[in-house]
Amino acid sequence: MNTLFVINAVFNTGQIVATRGVYDLACENSDFAKFVQKSLNRHVKGDWGDVDDEDKQSNCEALKEGTRLLSAYNDDRFSKNGVANIWIITEADRSATTILFPDEY
């Protein structure tokens, strides 16, 4: 996984980064890398993934107010690696978007 890209984002992502854990697994597993890219594309289009209704509402408000955005995506194919969920967080100032595992928060 060398490059992540977004097309037609509904908000500024800033610099897109991944934690070491996400990066390492994406380099080892091309299916996981595709899952990360697909999840990022969903995030930047306002599809918040597997968060509850309250978090979805918070994200919709955050788009208007300029506060932090949080998405969660699950893919059970990777649970055998101890990984099924990733989070994507865009900072309130839109300077960075980070892709991470929940236990890396």
CSV table of C-alpha atoms in Angstrom, one decimal:
chain,number,residue,atom,x,y,z
A,1,MET,CA,0.0,0.0,0.0
A,2,ASN,CA,1.9,3.0,-1.3
A,3,THR,CA,-0.8,5.5,-2.1
A,4,LEU,CA,-4.3,6.2,-0.9
A,5,PHE,CA,-6.4,8.5,-3.0
A,6,VAL,CA,-9.9,10.1,-2.9
A,7,ILE,CA,-12.2,11.4,-5.6
A,8,ASN,CA,-15.1,13.8,-5.1
A,9,ALA,CA,-14.7,14.2,-1.4
A,10,VAL,CA,-17.5,16.2,0.3
A,11,PHE,CA,-15.0,17.7,2.8
A,12,ASN,CA,-11.2,18.4,2.9
A,13,THR,CA,-9.3,15.4,4.2
A,14,GLY,CA,-6.0,17.1,4.8
A,15,GLN,CA,-3.0,14.7,4.8
A,16,ILE,CA,-4.1,11.1,4.7
A,17,VAL,CA,-2.1,8.8,7.0
A,18,ALA,CA,-2.4,5.3,8.3
A,19,THR,CA,-1.0,3.9,11.6
A,20,ARG,CA,1.8,1.4,11.4
A,21,GLY,CA,-0.6,-1.5,12.2
A,22,VAL,CA,-2.9,-0.6,9.3
A,23,TYR,CA,0.0,0.1,7.0
A,24,ASP,CA,1.8,-3.2,7.8
A,25,LEU,CA,-1.3,-5.4,7.3
A,26,ALA,CA,-2.2,-3.5,4.1
A,27,CYS,CA,1.3,-4.2,2.7
A,28,GLU,CA,1.0,-7.9,3.6
A,29,ASN,CA,-2.6,-8.4,2.4
A,30,SER,CA,-3.8,-6.9,-0.8
A,31,ASP,CA,-7.5,-7.6,0.0
A,32,PHE,CA,-7.1,-5.7,3.3
A,33,ALA,CA,-5.5,-2.8,1.3
A,34,LYS,CA,-8.5,-2.8,-1.0
A,35,PHE,CA,-10.8,-2.7,2.0
A,36,VAL,CA,-8.9,0.3,3.4
A,37,GLN,CA,-9.2,2.1,0.1
A,38,LYS,CA,-12.9,1.4,-0.2
A,39,SER,CA,-13.5,2.4,3.3
A,40,LEU,CA,-11.6,5.7,2.8
A,41,ASN,CA,-13.7,6.4,-0.3
A,42,ARG,CA,-16.9,5.8,1.7
A,43,HIS,CA,-15.7,8.1,4.5
A,44,VAL,CA,-14.9,11.1,2.2
A,45,LYS,CA,-18.4,10.8,0.6
A,46,GLY,CA,-20.2,10.9,4.0
A,47,ASP,CA,-20.9,7.2,4.3
A,48,TRP,CA,-19.9,6.8,7.9
A,49,GLY,CA,-20.0,3.0,7.8
A,50,ASP,CA,-20.7,0.9,10.9
A,51,VAL,CA,-21.3,3.7,13.5
A,52,ASP,CA,-24.5,4.0,15.5
A,53,ASP,CA,-27.2,6.6,14.6
A,54,GLU,CA,-26.0,9.1,17.2
A,55,ASP,CA,-22.5,9.1,15.7
A,56,LYS,CA,-23.9,9.4,12.2
A,57,GLN,CA,-25.9,12.5,13.3
A,58,SER,CA,-22.8,13.9,15.0
A,59,ASN,CA,-20.8,13.5,11.8
A,60,CYS,CA,-23.5,15.3,9.8
A,61,GLU,CA,-23.4,18.1,12.3
A,62,ALA,CA,-19.6,18.1,12.2
A,63,LEU,CA,-19.7,18.7,8.4
A,64,LYS,CA,-21.5,22.0,9.1
A,65,GLU,CA,-19.7,23.0,12.3
A,66,GLY,CA,-16.2,21.9,11.3
A,67,THR,CA,-15.6,19.4,14.1
A,68,ARG,CA,-14.0,15.9,14.1
A,69,LEU,CA,-15.4,13.2,11.8
A,70,LEU,CA,-15.3,9.5,12.8
A,71,SER,CA,-16.2,6.5,10.6
A,72,ALA,CA,-16.0,2.8,11.4
A,73,TYR,CA,-15.8,0.0,8.9
A,74,ASN,CA,-16.0,-3.8,9.5
A,75,ASP,CA,-15.0,-6.7,7.3
A,76,ASP,CA,-15.2,-10.1,8.9
A,77,ARG,CA,-12.8,-11.5,6.3
A,78,PHE,CA,-10.0,-10.1,8.3
A,79,SER,CA,-11.1,-11.3,11.7
A,80,LYS,CA,-8.8,-14.3,11.4
A,81,ASN,CA,-5.9,-11.8,11.6
A,82,GLY,CA,-7.5,-10.4,14.8
A,83,VAL,CA,-8.7,-7.5,12.8
A,84,ALA,CA,-12.2,-6.8,11.6
A,85,ASN,CA,-12.6,-3.1,12.2
A,86,ILE,CA,-10.9,0.1,11.1
A,87,TRP,CA,-11.6,3.6,12.1
A,88,ILE,CA,-11.1,6.7,10.0
A,89,ILE,CA,-10.9,10.0,11.8
A,90,THR,CA,-10.7,13.4,10.1
A,91,GLU,CA,-9.5,16.1,12.4
A,92,ALA,CA,-11.7,19.1,13.2
A,93,ASP,CA,-9.3,21.5,11.4
A,94,ARG,CA,-9.3,19.1,8.4
A,95,SER,CA,-5.5,19.0,8.5
A,96,ALA,CA,-5.3,15.2,8.6
A,97,THR,CA,-7.3,12.0,8.1
A,98,THR,CA,-6.0,9.0,10.0
A,99,ILE,CA,-6.8,5.3,9.3
A,100,LEU,CA,-6.3,3.1,12.4
A,101,PHE,CA,-7.4,0.1,14.3
A,102,PRO,CA,-9.6,0.9,17.3
A,103,ASP,CA,-7.0,-0.4,19.8
A,104,GLU,CA,-4.5,2.1,18.3
A,105,TYR,CA,-6.6,5.1,19.4
